[in-house]
Coordinates of C-alpha atoms in Angstrom, one line a residue:
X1 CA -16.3 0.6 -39.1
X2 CA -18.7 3.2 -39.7
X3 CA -18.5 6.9 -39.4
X4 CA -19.6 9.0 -36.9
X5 CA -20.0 11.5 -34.6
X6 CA -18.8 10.7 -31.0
X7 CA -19.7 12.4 -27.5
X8 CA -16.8 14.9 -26.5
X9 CA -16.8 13.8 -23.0
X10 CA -16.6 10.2 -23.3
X11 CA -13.8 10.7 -26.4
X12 CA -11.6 12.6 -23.9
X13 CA -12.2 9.6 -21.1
X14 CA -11.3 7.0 -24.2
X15 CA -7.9 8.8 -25.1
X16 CA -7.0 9.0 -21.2
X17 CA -7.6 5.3 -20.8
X18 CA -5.5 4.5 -23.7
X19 CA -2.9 6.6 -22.0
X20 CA -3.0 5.5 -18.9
X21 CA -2.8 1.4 -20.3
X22 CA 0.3 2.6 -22.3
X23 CA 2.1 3.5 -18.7
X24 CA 1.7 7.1 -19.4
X25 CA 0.9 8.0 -15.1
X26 CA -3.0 9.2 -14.4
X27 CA -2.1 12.6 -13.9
X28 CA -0.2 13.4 -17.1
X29 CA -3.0 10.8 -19.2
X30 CA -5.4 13.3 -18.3
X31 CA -3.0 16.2 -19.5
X32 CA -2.9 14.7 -22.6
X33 CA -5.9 14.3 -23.0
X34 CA -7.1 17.4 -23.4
X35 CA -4.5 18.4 -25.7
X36 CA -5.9 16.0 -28.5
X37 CA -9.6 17.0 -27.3
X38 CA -8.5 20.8 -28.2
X39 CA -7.9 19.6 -31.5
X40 CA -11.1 17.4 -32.2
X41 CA -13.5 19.8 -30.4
X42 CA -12.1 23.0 -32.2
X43 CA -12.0 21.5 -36.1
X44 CA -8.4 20.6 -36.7
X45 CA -9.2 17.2 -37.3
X46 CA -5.5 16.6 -38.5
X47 CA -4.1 16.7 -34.6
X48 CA -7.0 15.3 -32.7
X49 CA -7.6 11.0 -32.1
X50 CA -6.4 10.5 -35.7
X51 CA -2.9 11.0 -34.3
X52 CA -3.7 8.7 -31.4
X53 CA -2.6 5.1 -32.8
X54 CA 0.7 6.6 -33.8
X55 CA 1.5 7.8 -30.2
X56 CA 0.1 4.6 -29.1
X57 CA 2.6 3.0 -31.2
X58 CA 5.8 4.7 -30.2
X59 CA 4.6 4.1 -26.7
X60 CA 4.2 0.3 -27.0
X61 CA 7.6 0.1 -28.9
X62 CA 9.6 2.1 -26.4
X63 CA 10.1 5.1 -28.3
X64 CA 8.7 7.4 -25.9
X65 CA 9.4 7.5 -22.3
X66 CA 6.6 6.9 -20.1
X67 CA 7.0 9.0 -17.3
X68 CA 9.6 11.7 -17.9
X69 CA 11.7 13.7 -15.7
X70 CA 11.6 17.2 -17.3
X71 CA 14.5 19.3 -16.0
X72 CA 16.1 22.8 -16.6
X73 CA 18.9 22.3 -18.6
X74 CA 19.9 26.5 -18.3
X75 CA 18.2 29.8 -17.5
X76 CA 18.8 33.5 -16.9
X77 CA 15.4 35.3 -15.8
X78 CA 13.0 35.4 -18.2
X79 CA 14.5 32.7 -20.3
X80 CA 15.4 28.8 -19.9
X81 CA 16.0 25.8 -21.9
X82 CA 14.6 22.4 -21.0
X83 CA 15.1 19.4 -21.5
X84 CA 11.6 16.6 -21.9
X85 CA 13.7 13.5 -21.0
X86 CA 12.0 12.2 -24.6
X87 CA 8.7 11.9 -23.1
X88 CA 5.2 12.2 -24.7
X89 CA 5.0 15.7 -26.3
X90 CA 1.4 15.8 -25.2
X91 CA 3.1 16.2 -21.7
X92 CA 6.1 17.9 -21.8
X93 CA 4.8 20.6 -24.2
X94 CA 1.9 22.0 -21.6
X95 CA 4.5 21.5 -18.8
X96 CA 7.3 23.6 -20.1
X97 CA 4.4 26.2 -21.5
X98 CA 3.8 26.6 -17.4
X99 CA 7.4 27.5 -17.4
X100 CA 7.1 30.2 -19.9
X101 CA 3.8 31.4 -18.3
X102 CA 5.3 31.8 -14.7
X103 CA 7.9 33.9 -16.0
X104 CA 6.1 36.1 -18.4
X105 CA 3.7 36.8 -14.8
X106 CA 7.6 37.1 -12.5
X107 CA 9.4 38.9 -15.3
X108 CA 6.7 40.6 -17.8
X109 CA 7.9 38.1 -20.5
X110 CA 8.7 34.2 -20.9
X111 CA 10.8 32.3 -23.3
X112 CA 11.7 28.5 -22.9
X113 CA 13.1 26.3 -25.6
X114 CA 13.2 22.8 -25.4
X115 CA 14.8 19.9 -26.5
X116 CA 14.5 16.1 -26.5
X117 CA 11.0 15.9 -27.0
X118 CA 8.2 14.7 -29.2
X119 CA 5.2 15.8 -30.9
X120 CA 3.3 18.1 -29.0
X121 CA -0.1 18.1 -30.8
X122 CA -1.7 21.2 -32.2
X123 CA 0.5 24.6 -31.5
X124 CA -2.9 26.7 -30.9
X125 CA -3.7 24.5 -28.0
X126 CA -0.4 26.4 -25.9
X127 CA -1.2 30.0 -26.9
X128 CA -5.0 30.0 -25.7
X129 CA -3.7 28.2 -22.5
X130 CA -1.7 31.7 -22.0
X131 CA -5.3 33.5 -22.2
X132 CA -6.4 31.9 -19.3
X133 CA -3.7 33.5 -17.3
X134 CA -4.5 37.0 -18.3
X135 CA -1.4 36.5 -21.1
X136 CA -0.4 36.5 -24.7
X137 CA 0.4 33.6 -25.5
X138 CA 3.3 31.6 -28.5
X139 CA 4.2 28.6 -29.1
X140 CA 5.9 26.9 -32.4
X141 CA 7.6 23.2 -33.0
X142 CA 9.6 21.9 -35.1
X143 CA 8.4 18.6 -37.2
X144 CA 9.6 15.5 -38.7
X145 CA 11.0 16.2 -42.2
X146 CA 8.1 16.4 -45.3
X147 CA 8.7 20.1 -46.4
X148 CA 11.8 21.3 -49.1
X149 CA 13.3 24.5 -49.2
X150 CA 12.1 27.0 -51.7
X151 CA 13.1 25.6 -55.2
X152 CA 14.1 22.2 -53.4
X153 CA 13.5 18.7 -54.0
X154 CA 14.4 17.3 -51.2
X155 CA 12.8 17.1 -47.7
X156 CA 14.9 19.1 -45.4
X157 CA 12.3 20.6 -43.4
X158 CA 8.9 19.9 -41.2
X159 CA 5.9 21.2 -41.8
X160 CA 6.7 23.5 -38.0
X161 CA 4.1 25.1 -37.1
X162 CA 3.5 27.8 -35.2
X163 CA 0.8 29.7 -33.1
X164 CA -0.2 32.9 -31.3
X165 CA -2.8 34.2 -28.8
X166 CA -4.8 37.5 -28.1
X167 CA -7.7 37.9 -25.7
X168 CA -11.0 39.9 -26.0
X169 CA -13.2 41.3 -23.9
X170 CA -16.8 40.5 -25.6
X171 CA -15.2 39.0 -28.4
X172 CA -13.7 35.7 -28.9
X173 CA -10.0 35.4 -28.8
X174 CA -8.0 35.6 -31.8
X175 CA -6.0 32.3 -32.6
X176 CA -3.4 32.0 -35.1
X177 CA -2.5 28.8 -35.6
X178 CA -0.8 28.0 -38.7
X179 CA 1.6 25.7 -40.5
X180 CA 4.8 27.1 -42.2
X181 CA 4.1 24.9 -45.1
X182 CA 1.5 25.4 -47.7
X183 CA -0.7 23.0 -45.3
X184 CA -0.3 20.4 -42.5
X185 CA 0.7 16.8 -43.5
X186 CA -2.8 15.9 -41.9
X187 CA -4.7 17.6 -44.6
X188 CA -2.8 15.3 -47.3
X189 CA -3.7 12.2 -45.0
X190 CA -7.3 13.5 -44.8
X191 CA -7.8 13.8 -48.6
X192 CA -6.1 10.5 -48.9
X193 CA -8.9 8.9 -46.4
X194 CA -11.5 10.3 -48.1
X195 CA -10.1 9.6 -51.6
X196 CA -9.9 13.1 -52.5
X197 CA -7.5 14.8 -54.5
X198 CA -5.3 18.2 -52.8
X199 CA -5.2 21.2 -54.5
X200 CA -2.3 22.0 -57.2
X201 CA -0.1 23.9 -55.2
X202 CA 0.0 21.9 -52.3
X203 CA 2.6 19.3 -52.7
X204 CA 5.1 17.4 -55.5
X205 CA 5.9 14.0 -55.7
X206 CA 8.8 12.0 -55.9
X207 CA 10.2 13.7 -59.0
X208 CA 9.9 17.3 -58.0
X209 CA 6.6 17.6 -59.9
X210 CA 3.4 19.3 -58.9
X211 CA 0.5 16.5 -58.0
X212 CA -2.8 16.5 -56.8
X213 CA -2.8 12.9 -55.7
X214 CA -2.4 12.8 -52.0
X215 CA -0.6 9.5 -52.1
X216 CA 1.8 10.3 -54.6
X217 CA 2.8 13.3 -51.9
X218 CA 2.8 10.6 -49.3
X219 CA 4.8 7.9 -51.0
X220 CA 8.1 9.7 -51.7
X221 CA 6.8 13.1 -52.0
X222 CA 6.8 16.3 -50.0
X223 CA 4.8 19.3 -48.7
X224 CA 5.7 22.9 -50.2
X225 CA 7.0 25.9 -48.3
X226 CA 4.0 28.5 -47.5
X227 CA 3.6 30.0 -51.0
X228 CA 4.3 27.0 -52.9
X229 CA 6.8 28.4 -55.7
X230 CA 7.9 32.0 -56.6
X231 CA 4.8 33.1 -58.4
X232 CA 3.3 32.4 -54.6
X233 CA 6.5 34.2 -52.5
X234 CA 7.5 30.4 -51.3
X235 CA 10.4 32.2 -50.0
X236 CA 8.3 33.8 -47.1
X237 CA 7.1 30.3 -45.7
X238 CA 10.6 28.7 -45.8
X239 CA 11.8 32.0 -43.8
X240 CA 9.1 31.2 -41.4
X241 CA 10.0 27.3 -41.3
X242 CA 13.9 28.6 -40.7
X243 CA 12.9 30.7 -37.9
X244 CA 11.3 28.1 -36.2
X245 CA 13.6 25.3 -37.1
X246 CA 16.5 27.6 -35.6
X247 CA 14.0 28.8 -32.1
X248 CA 12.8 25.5 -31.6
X249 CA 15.4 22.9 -32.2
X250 CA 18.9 24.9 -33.1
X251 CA 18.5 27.0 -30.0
X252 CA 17.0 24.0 -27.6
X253 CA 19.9 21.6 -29.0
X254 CA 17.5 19.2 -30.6
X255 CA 17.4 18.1 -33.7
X256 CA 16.9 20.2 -36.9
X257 CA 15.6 20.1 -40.0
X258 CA 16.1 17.0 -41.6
X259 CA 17.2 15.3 -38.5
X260 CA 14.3 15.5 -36.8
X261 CA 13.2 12.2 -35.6
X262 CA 10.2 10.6 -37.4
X263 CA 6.9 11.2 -35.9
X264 CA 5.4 8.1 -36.8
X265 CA 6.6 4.5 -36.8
X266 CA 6.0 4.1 -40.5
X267 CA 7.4 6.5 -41.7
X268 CA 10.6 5.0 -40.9
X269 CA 13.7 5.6 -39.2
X270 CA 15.7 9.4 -38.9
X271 CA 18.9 10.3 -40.7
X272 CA 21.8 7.7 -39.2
X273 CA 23.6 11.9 -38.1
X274 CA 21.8 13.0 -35.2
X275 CA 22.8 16.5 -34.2
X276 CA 20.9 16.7 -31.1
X277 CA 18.0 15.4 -28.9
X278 CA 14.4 14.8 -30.2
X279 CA 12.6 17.5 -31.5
X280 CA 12.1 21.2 -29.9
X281 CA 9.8 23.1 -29.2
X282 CA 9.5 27.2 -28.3
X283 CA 7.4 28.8 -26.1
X284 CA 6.3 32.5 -25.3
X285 CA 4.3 34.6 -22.9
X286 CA 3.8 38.0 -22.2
X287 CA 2.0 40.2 -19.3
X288 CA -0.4 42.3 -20.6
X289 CA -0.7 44.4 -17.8
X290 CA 3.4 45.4 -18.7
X291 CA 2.3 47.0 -22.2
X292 CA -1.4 48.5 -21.5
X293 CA -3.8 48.0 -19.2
X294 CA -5.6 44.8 -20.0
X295 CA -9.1 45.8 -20.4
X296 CA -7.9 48.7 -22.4
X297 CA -6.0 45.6 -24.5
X298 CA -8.9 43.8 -25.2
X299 CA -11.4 46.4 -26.0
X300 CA -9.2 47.3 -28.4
X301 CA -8.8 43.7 -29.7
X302 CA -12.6 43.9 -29.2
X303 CA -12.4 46.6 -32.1
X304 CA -9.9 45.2 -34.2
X305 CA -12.3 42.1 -34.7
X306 CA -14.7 44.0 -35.2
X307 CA -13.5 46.6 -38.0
X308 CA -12.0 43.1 -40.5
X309 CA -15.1 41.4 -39.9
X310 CA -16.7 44.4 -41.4
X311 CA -14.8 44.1 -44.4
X312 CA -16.7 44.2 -47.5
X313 CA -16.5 40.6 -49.0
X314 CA -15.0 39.4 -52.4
X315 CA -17.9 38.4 -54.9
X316 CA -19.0 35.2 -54.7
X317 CA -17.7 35.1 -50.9
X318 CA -20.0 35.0 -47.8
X319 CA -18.2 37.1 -45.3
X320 CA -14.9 38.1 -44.2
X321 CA -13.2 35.8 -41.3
X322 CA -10.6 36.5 -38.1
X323 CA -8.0 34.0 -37.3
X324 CA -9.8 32.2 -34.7
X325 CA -13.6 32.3 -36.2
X326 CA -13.3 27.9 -37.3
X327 CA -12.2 27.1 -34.4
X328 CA -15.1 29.1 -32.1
X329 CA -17.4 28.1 -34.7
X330 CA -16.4 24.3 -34.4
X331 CA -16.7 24.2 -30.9
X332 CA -20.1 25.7 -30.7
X333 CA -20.9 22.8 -33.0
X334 CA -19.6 19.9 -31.8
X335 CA -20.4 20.6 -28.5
X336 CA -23.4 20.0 -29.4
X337 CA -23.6 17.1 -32.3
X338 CA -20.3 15.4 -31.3
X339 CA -16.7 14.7 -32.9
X340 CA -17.3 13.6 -36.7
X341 CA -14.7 10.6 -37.2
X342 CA -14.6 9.4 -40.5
X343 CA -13.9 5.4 -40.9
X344 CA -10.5 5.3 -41.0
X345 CA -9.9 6.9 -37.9
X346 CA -12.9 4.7 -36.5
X347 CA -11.0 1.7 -37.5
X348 CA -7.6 2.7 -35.8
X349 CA -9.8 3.5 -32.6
X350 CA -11.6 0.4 -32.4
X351 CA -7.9 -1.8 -32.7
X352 CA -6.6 0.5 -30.1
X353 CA -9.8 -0.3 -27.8
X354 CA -9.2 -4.1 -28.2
X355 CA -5.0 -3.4 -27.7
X356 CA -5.8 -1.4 -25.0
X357 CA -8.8 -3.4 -23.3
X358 CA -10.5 0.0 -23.3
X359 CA -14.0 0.9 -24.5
X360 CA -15.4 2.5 -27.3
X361 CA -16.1 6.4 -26.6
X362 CA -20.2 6.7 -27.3
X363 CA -21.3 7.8 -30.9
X364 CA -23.7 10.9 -30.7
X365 CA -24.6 9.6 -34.2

């Protein structure tokens, strides 16, 4: 199949049909939903539909439970722990975010960890959720081995992500999303379906050496810690790994590092040592209103924005970014011209439409 660009709409009412014919109830289809839409309509193509024939696949196979009871497993004000009764991270990540939020507006803050879960999609989608709330907004995961250790060979760690959230007031929110590894796995895959090579730096293959061939990362290979080496300070993105490894899945009592249950089918089975439930995940929110007042808060964000965009750029560079600025920028866009798919992806939708019995989303062009 053919490339494309599909209408946002009617690729949010595909992926909720899909849901819904893989048992996943009406209600918590639709929640999912727009958790891959975030991705696809803000330009992380990596987290968006592309990812949808693999939860497809765990669904179909039993992997994932359908309809999930998600329970407190322990709490003590401001804090709890949760358990997602293995169910589609797509839902149990937005539900247990509610949990945080509530607390952060009962308490002034809100921290939930929580285990036996599954990927939850893209880690800015939980943050800017927080924003509409009138809170600051965290959220971080833990991931499916693909990362070593600084100076490693080995895969020990995912690539775990994580994500914050500030509001403006004329301005556009800041977003931080980011992975702790030099990049997400989904930038390897995309270069590999558009037969591109990855930047040096990126990843090594199965012999601890430095490659720019995406497959040769894929087939064996790993991702590298946030920094790549110690010309780079790798050491700071396999700190920020470990801090997420330990919030997410230590603290929840899921499984870390290298034990963390394979994301996709494919990729094969976990470790035979489990030494805990799923993956984790960790989620924050704060109240504004308990630090500064909030429009105080946000002009001052306002400014903030404001004063880096200002920055003088390097030669040879057009301007000077905030976190946040793709993802705006992509959304303006495709709201307008629709959700570029390259074939690939197109491909893996169309088997999943005939799977499914569920039509095609409508190509914009």
């Amino acid at each position: 199949m053919e490339e494309g660009n599909f209408n946002p709409l009617d690729l949010r009412r595909f992926v909720r049909e899909v849901f819904e014919s893989a048992g996943i109830p009406p209600a918590d289809a639709e929640l999912a939903s727009d958790v891959l839409a975030y991705s696809d309509e803000h330009g992380i193509d990596s987290h968006g539909v592309a990812r949808l024939d693999t939860y497809y696949d765990l669904l179909c196979a039993g992997r994932i439970n359908k309809d999930p009871k998600i329970r407190l497993e322990r709490g003590k004000a401001s804090v709890a722990t949760m358990d997602g009764d293995n169910g589609l991270g797509l839902v149990v990540g937005p539900k247990c975010n509610q949990v945080a939020m509530e607390k952060a507006e009962e308490f002034g803050s809100g921290w939930v960890s929580v285990s036996n879960t599954n990927h939850y999609g893209a880690a800015g989608y939980y943050p800017v959720k927080a924003l509409e709330r009138e809170l600051i907004g965290l959220s971080m995961t833990n991931t499916s081995k693909g990362v070593v250790p600084f100076n490693g060979r080995e895969k020990k760690l995912g690539t775990n992500p994580l994500a914050v959230a500030f509001p403006g007031k004329e301005e556009l929110p800041l977003i931080i999303d980011m992975a702790s590894s030099t990049v997400a796995y989904g930038k390897v895959e995309i270069a590999d379906r558009q037969g591109k090579n990855v930047p040096m730096g990126w990843c090594i293959d199965a012999n601890g050496t430095a490659t720019v061939d995406p497959l040769a990362m894929i087939n064996g290979g790993a991702l590298l810690p946030l920094g790549s080496d110690e010309n780079g300070s790798g050491h700071k993105g396999y700190c920020l790994a470990a801090m997420v490894d330990v919030l997410s899945a230590v603290l929840s009592g899921a499984n870390w590092g290298p034990f963390a249950v394979p994301f996709a089918i494919k990729t094969g089975q976990a470790e035979n040592r489990q030494v805990g439930k799923g993956i984790g995940h960790f989620f924050g929110a704060w109240d504004i209103s308990g630090f500064q007042d909030p429009d105080v808060f946000k002009e001052s964000v306002d400014a903030w924005i404001r004063e880096m965009r200002g920055t003088l750029p390097l030669p040879g560079a057009v301007e000077v970014l905030v976190p946040g600025d793709p993802e705006h920028r992509a959304f303006e866009y495709r709201s307008i011209h629709g959700i570029p798919l390259d074939a690939r992806v197109v491909a893996a939708l169309v088997r999943i439409s005939r799977l499914a019995g569920v039509s095609m989303p409508m190509r914009v062009s």
